Amino acid sequence: MAAEQINEQKYHEVWTTPVIRLGISTMLLACVLSFIPLIYLYMVHGILPPFSAALTAWGLVASVFGAFYIVEPISYYPILGLAGTYISFLSGNISNLRLPCSAMAQEVVGVEEGTKQAEIIGTMGIIGSVVVNLAGVTLAAFVGAWIIGLFPAFVADAFRKFTAPAIFGAVFGQFAMRQPKLAPFALAIPLTLLHFKAPIWLVILASVFGTIAISRIFYKAKLIH
């Protein structure tokens, strides 16, 4: 057996298989635990919403966020990797925290995107972000509101309104620097659709898969690598 085949088998045994097993277990556990408040209301207070109301509520949520069910796992996976995908979807804050941390870790170490080394390094970056984020959120829960209250009203208002756009802009800039030829298309697609008042779910799908399609065309034409 060639050395590459041995390494591939070892990687599958040591990394891929345990990650899938642990990832599926933790995700299923999180799904079960999500029903604890509902179980508590039923067991203690005898309150149980009718199935039709629950289905309607899910439909309202799916109509707004349904596109993300498809877009996020596909578009994030190349950067997050297998383990990073499980961790990120369990901990949340993917686009504004987990994804940038994974990408930055890979860039700092200098590994090639999409490789096994990149997946392991990216996962380490995501784990670090979870630990730091947990400490930061805990601290913010106690002193965050108090600190914001010390700022002038216009500064506090700016924090609330522009923090998320600033993060998303920084993430876009980070990836645009890697493939500057694709950046104009990544911006033009959503801006064009928004100009014509297309539904948000269509904007999201078209932006992600449209950019992927253009990337594929450029790659075949050897305009990017």
PDB file of C-alpha atoms in Angstrom:
ATOM      1  CA  MET A   1       0.000   0.000   0.000  1.00  0.00           C
ATOM      2  CA  ALA A   2       1.407   3.384  -0.979  1.00  0.00           C
ATOM      3  CA  ALA A   3       2.316   5.921   1.698  1.00  0.00           C
ATOM      4  CA  GLU A   4      -0.448   8.274   0.546  1.00  0.00           C
ATOM      5  CA  GLN A   5      -3.056   5.519   0.884  1.00  0.00           C
ATOM      6  CA  ILE A   6      -1.792   4.695   4.377  1.00  0.00           C
ATOM      7  CA  ASN A   7      -2.009   8.341   5.390  1.00  0.00           C
ATOM      8  CA  GLU A   8      -5.503   8.592   3.923  1.00  0.00           C
ATOM      9  CA  GLN A   9      -6.638   5.530   5.853  1.00  0.00           C
ATOM     10  CA  LYS A  10      -5.032   6.771   9.065  1.00  0.00           C
ATOM     11  CA  TYR A  11      -6.642  10.183   8.681  1.00  0.00           C
ATOM     12  CA  HIS A  12     -10.024   8.546   8.161  1.00  0.00           C
ATOM     13  CA  GLU A  13      -9.603   6.357  11.253  1.00  0.00           C
ATOM     14  CA  VAL A  14      -8.152   8.976  13.589  1.00  0.00           C
ATOM     15  CA  TRP A  15     -10.053  12.064  12.428  1.00  0.00           C
ATOM     16  CA  THR A  16     -13.016  11.564  10.087  1.00  0.00           C
ATOM     17  CA  THR A  17     -14.753   8.629  11.754  1.00  0.00           C
ATOM     18  CA  PRO A  18     -14.557   9.961  15.359  1.00  0.00           C
ATOM     19  CA  VAL A  19     -15.614  13.435  14.192  1.00  0.00           C
ATOM     20  CA  ILE A  20     -18.717  12.101  12.437  1.00  0.00           C
ATOM     21  CA  ARG A  21     -19.625   9.886  15.387  1.00  0.00           C
ATOM     22  CA  LEU A  22     -19.199  12.661  17.962  1.00  0.00           C
ATOM     23  CA  GLY A  23     -20.701  15.303  15.715  1.00  0.00           C
ATOM     24  CA  ILE A  24     -23.898  13.370  15.046  1.00  0.00           C
ATOM     25  CA  SER A  25     -24.230  12.487  18.742  1.00  0.00           C
ATOM     26  CA  THR A  26     -23.848  16.067  19.951  1.00  0.00           C
ATOM     27  CA  MET A  27     -26.179  17.484  17.305  1.00  0.00           C
ATOM     28  CA  LEU A  28     -28.887  14.950  18.122  1.00  0.00           C
ATOM     29  CA  LEU A  29     -28.414  15.629  21.829  1.00  0.00           C
ATOM     30  CA  ALA A  30     -28.779  19.364  21.211  1.00  0.00           C
ATOM     31  CA  CYS A  31     -32.015  18.710  19.291  1.00  0.00           C
ATOM     32  CA  VAL A  32     -33.416  16.659  22.171  1.00  0.00           C
ATOM     33  CA  LEU A  33     -32.371  19.209  24.788  1.00  0.00           C
ATOM     34  CA  SER A  34     -34.097  21.945  22.790  1.00  0.00           C
ATOM     35  CA  PHE A  35     -37.409  20.375  23.774  1.00  0.00           C
ATOM     36  CA  ILE A  36     -36.730  20.622  27.525  1.00  0.00           C
ATOM     37  CA  PRO A  37     -38.610  23.936  27.950  1.00  0.00           C
ATOM     38  CA  LEU A  38     -41.604  22.456  26.143  1.00  0.00           C
ATOM     39  CA  ILE A  39     -41.465  19.313  28.273  1.00  0.00           C
ATOM     40  CA  TYR A  40     -41.214  21.431  31.427  1.00  0.00           C
ATOM     41  CA  LEU A  41     -44.261  23.516  30.486  1.00  0.00           C
ATOM     42  CA  TYR A  42     -46.262  20.363  29.794  1.00  0.00           C
ATOM     43  CA  MET A  43     -45.145  18.352  32.834  1.00  0.00           C
ATOM     44  CA  VAL A  44     -45.339  21.198  35.380  1.00  0.00           C
ATOM     45  CA  HIS A  45     -48.009  23.517  34.028  1.00  0.00           C
ATOM     46  CA  GLY A  46     -49.929  21.266  31.651  1.00  0.00           C
ATOM     47  CA  ILE A  47     -49.357  23.650  28.738  1.00  0.00           C
ATOM     48  CA  LEU A  48     -48.885  22.164  25.290  1.00  0.00           C
ATOM     49  CA  PRO A  49     -49.339  24.172  22.085  1.00  0.00           C
ATOM     50  CA  PRO A  50     -51.418  22.440  19.415  1.00  0.00           C
ATOM     51  CA  PHE A  51     -49.493  20.792  16.614  1.00  0.00           C
ATOM     52  CA  SER A  52     -51.084  23.094  14.030  1.00  0.00           C
ATOM     53  CA  ALA A  53     -49.784  26.167  15.872  1.00  0.00           C
ATOM     54  CA  ALA A  54     -46.290  24.670  16.112  1.00  0.00           C
ATOM     55  CA  LEU A  55     -46.332  23.802  12.421  1.00  0.00           C
ATOM     56  CA  THR A  56     -47.480  27.317  11.544  1.00  0.00           C
ATOM     57  CA  ALA A  57     -44.690  28.827  13.652  1.00  0.00           C
ATOM     58  CA  TRP A  58     -42.131  26.614  11.934  1.00  0.00           C
ATOM     59  CA  GLY A  59     -43.524  27.630   8.558  1.00  0.00           C
ATOM     60  CA  LEU A  60     -43.090  31.313   9.391  1.00  0.00           C
ATOM     61  CA  VAL A  61     -39.492  30.718  10.453  1.00  0.00           C
ATOM     62  CA  ALA A  62     -38.751  28.562   7.398  1.00  0.00           C
ATOM     63  CA  SER A  63     -40.163  31.182   5.052  1.00  0.00           C
ATOM     64  CA  VAL A  64     -37.583  33.659   6.341  1.00  0.00           C
ATOM     65  CA  PHE A  65     -34.596  31.428   7.058  1.00  0.00           C
ATOM     66  CA  GLY A  66     -35.358  28.408   4.866  1.00  0.00           C
ATOM     67  CA  ALA A  67     -32.762  29.400   2.281  1.00  0.00           C
ATOM     68  CA  PHE A  68     -30.088  29.145   4.927  1.00  0.00           C
ATOM     69  CA  TYR A  69     -30.909  25.441   5.366  1.00  0.00           C
ATOM     70  CA  ILE A  70     -29.354  24.901   1.944  1.00  0.00           C
ATOM     71  CA  VAL A  71     -26.914  27.758   1.554  1.00  0.00           C
ATOM     72  CA  GLU A  72     -24.984  27.703   4.809  1.00  0.00           C
ATOM     73  CA  PRO A  73     -23.863  24.053   4.951  1.00  0.00           C
ATOM     74  CA  ILE A  74     -22.736  24.151   1.320  1.00  0.00           C
ATOM     75  CA  SER A  75     -21.084  27.569   1.273  1.00  0.00           C
ATOM     76  CA  TYR A  76     -19.416  27.330   4.690  1.00  0.00           C
ATOM     77  CA  TYR A  77     -18.098  23.778   4.469  1.00  0.00           C
ATOM     78  CA  PRO A  78     -14.985  24.525   2.353  1.00  0.00           C
ATOM     79  CA  ILE A  79     -13.681  26.848   5.094  1.00  0.00           C
ATOM     80  CA  LEU A  80     -15.097  25.164   8.190  1.00  0.00           C
ATOM     81  CA  GLY A  81     -14.330  21.574   7.284  1.00  0.00           C
ATOM     82  CA  LEU A  82     -16.093  18.538   8.742  1.00  0.00           C
ATOM     83  CA  ALA A  83     -15.422  19.042  12.459  1.00  0.00           C
ATOM     84  CA  GLY A  84     -15.698  22.794  12.153  1.00  0.00           C
ATOM     85  CA  THR A  85     -19.146  22.455  10.575  1.00  0.00           C
ATOM     86  CA  TYR A  86     -20.450  20.388  13.484  1.00  0.00           C
ATOM     87  CA  ILE A  87     -18.950  22.743  16.070  1.00  0.00           C
ATOM     88  CA  SER A  88     -20.078  25.902  14.301  1.00  0.00           C
ATOM     89  CA  PHE A  89     -23.682  24.858  13.748  1.00  0.00           C
ATOM     90  CA  LEU A  90     -23.870  23.776  17.374  1.00  0.00           C
ATOM     91  CA  SER A  91     -22.355  26.948  18.825  1.00  0.00           C
ATOM     92  CA  GLY A  92     -23.761  29.520  16.346  1.00  0.00           C
ATOM     93  CA  ASN A  93     -22.315  32.868  15.214  1.00  0.00           C
ATOM     94  CA  ILE A  94     -20.972  31.158  12.096  1.00  0.00           C
ATOM     95  CA  SER A  95     -20.645  33.914   9.515  1.00  0.00           C
ATOM     96  CA  ASN A  96     -19.550  36.631  11.922  1.00  0.00           C
ATOM     97  CA  LEU A  97     -17.173  34.595  14.112  1.00  0.00           C
ATOM     98  CA  ARG A  98     -16.506  30.916  13.353  1.00  0.00           C
ATOM     99  CA  LEU A  99     -15.891  31.404   9.631  1.00  0.00           C
ATOM    100  CA  PRO A 100     -13.450  34.334  10.008  1.00  0.00           C
ATOM    101  CA  CYS A 101     -11.566  32.553  12.805  1.00  0.00           C
ATOM    102  CA  SER A 102     -11.204  29.404  10.733  1.00  0.00           C
ATOM    103  CA  ALA A 103     -10.065  31.339   7.663  1.00  0.00           C
ATOM    104  CA  MET A 104      -7.627  33.466   9.668  1.00  0.00           C
ATOM    105  CA  ALA A 105      -6.107  30.431  11.388  1.00  0.00           C
ATOM    106  CA  GLN A 106      -5.500  28.791   8.017  1.00  0.00           C
ATOM    107  CA  GLU A 107      -4.023  31.984   6.608  1.00  0.00           C
ATOM    108  CA  VAL A 108      -1.691  32.561   9.567  1.00  0.00           C
ATOM    109  CA  VAL A 109      -0.348  29.002   9.477  1.00  0.00           C
ATOM    110  CA  GLY A 110      -0.103  29.108   5.698  1.00  0.00           C
ATOM    111  CA  VAL A 111      -1.940  25.903   4.811  1.00  0.00           C
ATOM    112  CA  GLU A 112      -3.682  25.382   1.494  1.00  0.00           C
ATOM    113  CA  GLU A 113      -7.467  25.677   1.575  1.00  0.00           C
ATOM    114  CA  GLY A 114      -9.389  22.443   1.214  1.00  0.00           C
ATOM    115  CA  THR A 115      -6.567  20.218   2.437  1.00  0.00           C
ATOM    116  CA  LYS A 116      -6.590  17.968   5.490  1.00  0.00           C
ATOM    117  CA  GLN A 117      -4.084  20.239   7.181  1.00  0.00           C
ATOM    118  CA  ALA A 118      -6.359  23.208   6.563  1.00  0.00           C
ATOM    119  CA  GLU A 119      -9.329  21.394   8.104  1.00  0.00           C
ATOM    120  CA  ILE A 120      -7.425  20.563  11.278  1.00  0.00           C
ATOM    121  CA  ILE A 121      -5.955  24.056  11.626  1.00  0.00           C
ATOM    122  CA  GLY A 122      -9.338  25.649  10.889  1.00  0.00           C
ATOM    123  CA  THR A 123     -10.975  23.478  13.535  1.00  0.00           C
ATOM    124  CA  MET A 124      -8.399  24.616  16.092  1.00  0.00           C
ATOM    125  CA  GLY A 125      -9.245  28.215  15.243  1.00  0.00           C
ATOM    126  CA  ILE A 126     -12.960  27.535  15.669  1.00  0.00           C
ATOM    127  CA  ILE A 127     -12.408  25.821  19.026  1.00  0.00           C
ATOM    128  CA  GLY A 128     -10.396  28.816  20.195  1.00  0.00           C
ATOM    129  CA  SER A 129     -13.186  31.144  19.114  1.00  0.00           C
ATOM    130  CA  VAL A 130     -15.751  29.092  21.054  1.00  0.00           C
ATOM    131  CA  VAL A 131     -13.708  29.282  24.253  1.00  0.00           C
ATOM    132  CA  VAL A 132     -13.003  32.998  23.898  1.00  0.00           C
ATOM    133  CA  ASN A 133     -16.579  33.701  22.824  1.00  0.00           C
ATOM    134  CA  LEU A 134     -17.963  31.860  25.851  1.00  0.00           C
ATOM    135  CA  ALA A 135     -15.784  33.897  28.188  1.00  0.00           C
ATOM    136  CA  GLY A 136     -16.627  37.127  26.354  1.00  0.00           C
ATOM    137  CA  VAL A 137     -20.382  36.496  26.329  1.00  0.00           C
ATOM    138  CA  THR A 138     -20.337  35.621  30.024  1.00  0.00           C
ATOM    139  CA  LEU A 139     -18.477  38.832  30.789  1.00  0.00           C
ATOM    140  CA  ALA A 140     -20.733  40.881  28.505  1.00  0.00           C
ATOM    141  CA  ALA A 141     -23.809  39.481  30.241  1.00  0.00           C
ATOM    142  CA  PHE A 142     -22.654  41.040  33.490  1.00  0.00           C
ATOM    143  CA  VAL A 143     -20.921  44.256  32.430  1.00  0.00           C
ATOM    144  CA  GLY A 144     -21.792  44.771  28.733  1.00  0.00           C
ATOM    145  CA  ALA A 145     -24.943  46.809  29.263  1.00  0.00           C
ATOM    146  CA  TRP A 146     -23.219  48.877  31.928  1.00  0.00           C
ATOM    147  CA  ILE A 147     -20.251  49.656  29.640  1.00  0.00           C
ATOM    148  CA  ILE A 148     -22.534  50.594  26.720  1.00  0.00           C
ATOM    149  CA  GLY A 149     -24.403  52.892  29.084  1.00  0.00           C
ATOM    150  CA  LEU A 150     -21.207  54.872  29.725  1.00  0.00           C
ATOM    151  CA  PHE A 151     -20.920  55.903  26.080  1.00  0.00           C
ATOM    152  CA  PRO A 152     -22.760  58.870  24.587  1.00  0.00           C
ATOM    153  CA  ALA A 153     -26.080  57.958  23.036  1.00  0.00           C
ATOM    154  CA  PHE A 154     -24.846  58.285  19.434  1.00  0.00           C
ATOM    155  CA  VAL A 155     -21.867  55.976  20.127  1.00  0.00           C
ATOM    156  CA  ALA A 156     -24.019  53.343  21.810  1.00  0.00           C
ATOM    157  CA  ASP A 157     -26.495  53.559  18.950  1.00  0.00           C
ATOM    158  CA  ALA A 158     -23.673  53.092  16.437  1.00  0.00           C
ATOM    159  CA  PHE A 159     -22.534  49.953  18.256  1.00  0.00           C
ATOM    160  CA  ARG A 160     -26.020  48.475  18.029  1.00  0.00           C
ATOM    161  CA  LYS A 161     -26.569  49.358  14.369  1.00  0.00           C
ATOM    162  CA  PHE A 162     -23.201  48.934  12.703  1.00  0.00           C
ATOM    163  CA  THR A 163     -21.284  46.215  14.573  1.00  0.00           C
ATOM    164  CA  ALA A 164     -22.734  43.338  12.520  1.00  0.00           C
ATOM    165  CA  PRO A 165     -22.347  45.112   9.131  1.00  0.00           C
ATOM    166  CA  ALA A 166     -18.763  45.978  10.046  1.00  0.00           C
ATOM    167  CA  ILE A 167     -18.000  42.334  10.805  1.00  0.00           C
ATOM    168  CA  PHE A 168     -19.606  41.127   7.578  1.00  0.00           C
ATOM    169  CA  GLY A 169     -17.738  43.785   5.620  1.00  0.00           C
ATOM    170  CA  ALA A 170     -14.438  42.707   7.153  1.00  0.00           C
ATOM    171  CA  VAL A 171     -15.166  39.066   6.289  1.00  0.00           C
ATOM    172  CA  PHE A 172     -15.993  40.008   2.701  1.00  0.00           C
ATOM    173  CA  GLY A 173     -12.796  42.042   2.470  1.00  0.00           C
ATOM    174  CA  GLN A 174     -10.763  39.159   3.824  1.00  0.00           C
ATOM    175  CA  PHE A 175     -11.981  36.776   1.142  1.00  0.00           C
ATOM    176  CA  ALA A 176     -12.060  39.412  -1.587  1.00  0.00           C
ATOM    177  CA  MET A 177      -8.321  39.902  -1.125  1.00  0.00           C
ATOM    178  CA  ARG A 178      -7.824  36.218  -1.893  1.00  0.00           C
ATOM    179  CA  GLN A 179      -9.893  36.265  -5.104  1.00  0.00           C
ATOM    180  CA  PRO A 180     -10.250  39.921  -6.170  1.00  0.00           C
ATOM    181  CA  LYS A 181     -11.554  38.930  -9.619  1.00  0.00           C
ATOM    182  CA  LEU A 182     -14.635  37.369  -8.034  1.00  0.00           C
ATOM    183  CA  ALA A 183     -15.383  40.162  -5.562  1.00  0.00           C
ATOM    184  CA  PRO A 184     -17.236  42.422  -8.052  1.00  0.00           C
ATOM    185  CA  PHE A 185     -19.573  39.572  -9.011  1.00  0.00           C
ATOM    186  CA  ALA A 186     -20.187  38.660  -5.378  1.00  0.00           C
ATOM    187  CA  LEU A 187     -21.369  42.228  -4.817  1.00  0.00           C
ATOM    188  CA  ALA A 188     -23.144  42.786  -8.122  1.00  0.00           C
ATOM    189  CA  ILE A 189     -25.465  39.783  -7.870  1.00  0.00           C
ATOM    190  CA  PRO A 190     -27.179  40.684  -4.564  1.00  0.00           C
ATOM    191  CA  LEU A 191     -27.198  44.421  -5.299  1.00  0.00           C
ATOM    192  CA  THR A 192     -28.879  43.841  -8.658  1.00  0.00           C
ATOM    193  CA  LEU A 193     -31.506  41.544  -7.190  1.00  0.00           C
ATOM    194  CA  LEU A 194     -32.176  43.898  -4.287  1.00  0.00           C
ATOM    195  CA  HIS A 195     -32.579  46.761  -6.745  1.00  0.00           C
ATOM    196  CA  PHE A 196     -35.362  44.812  -8.442  1.00  0.00           C
ATOM    197  CA  LYS A 197     -36.870  43.963  -5.034  1.00  0.00           C
ATOM    198  CA  ALA A 198     -36.311  40.217  -5.312  1.00  0.00           C
ATOM    199  CA  PRO A 199     -37.259  38.170  -2.225  1.00  0.00           C
ATOM    200  CA  ILE A 200     -34.462  37.739   0.295  1.00  0.00           C
ATOM    201  CA  TRP A 201     -34.372  33.966  -0.029  1.00  0.00           C
ATOM    202  CA  LEU A 202     -33.752  34.323  -3.770  1.00  0.00           C
ATOM    203  CA  VAL A 203     -31.044  36.928  -3.177  1.00  0.00           C
ATOM    204  CA  ILE A 204     -29.246  34.587  -0.799  1.00  0.00           C
ATOM    205  CA  LEU A 205     -29.434  31.561  -3.068  1.00  0.00           C
ATOM    206  CA  ALA A 206     -28.460  33.505  -6.190  1.00  0.00           C
ATOM    207  CA  SER A 207     -25.577  35.258  -4.446  1.00  0.00           C
ATOM    208  CA  VAL A 208     -24.033  32.040  -3.152  1.00  0.00           C
ATOM    209  CA  PHE A 209     -24.608  29.692  -6.062  1.00  0.00           C
ATOM    210  CA  GLY A 210     -24.171  32.424  -8.650  1.00  0.00           C
ATOM    211  CA  THR A 211     -20.750  33.274  -7.278  1.00  0.00           C
ATOM    212  CA  ILE A 212     -19.864  29.575  -7.138  1.00  0.00           C
ATOM    213  CA  ALA A 213     -20.873  29.186 -10.795  1.00  0.00           C
ATOM    214  CA  ILE A 214     -18.784  32.178 -11.831  1.00  0.00           C
ATOM    215  CA  SER A 215     -15.864  30.830  -9.822  1.00  0.00           C
ATOM    216  CA  ARG A 216     -16.155  27.558 -11.678  1.00  0.00           C
ATOM    217  CA  ILE A 217     -16.150  29.326 -15.046  1.00  0.00           C
ATOM    218  CA  PHE A 218     -13.117  31.402 -14.089  1.00  0.00           C
ATOM    219  CA  TYR A 219     -11.329  28.318 -12.799  1.00  0.00           C
ATOM    220  CA  LYS A 220     -11.968  26.399 -16.025  1.00  0.00           C
ATOM    221  CA  ALA A 221     -10.707  29.406 -17.978  1.00  0.00           C
ATOM    222  CA  LYS A 222      -7.613  29.452 -15.727  1.00  0.00           C
ATOM    223  CA  LEU A 223      -8.375  33.010 -14.658  1.00  0.00           C
ATOM    224  CA  ILE A 224      -8.171  31.983 -11.004  1.00  0.00           C
ATOM    225  CA  HIS A 225      -6.554  29.057  -9.225  1.00  0.00           C
TER     226      HIS A 225
END
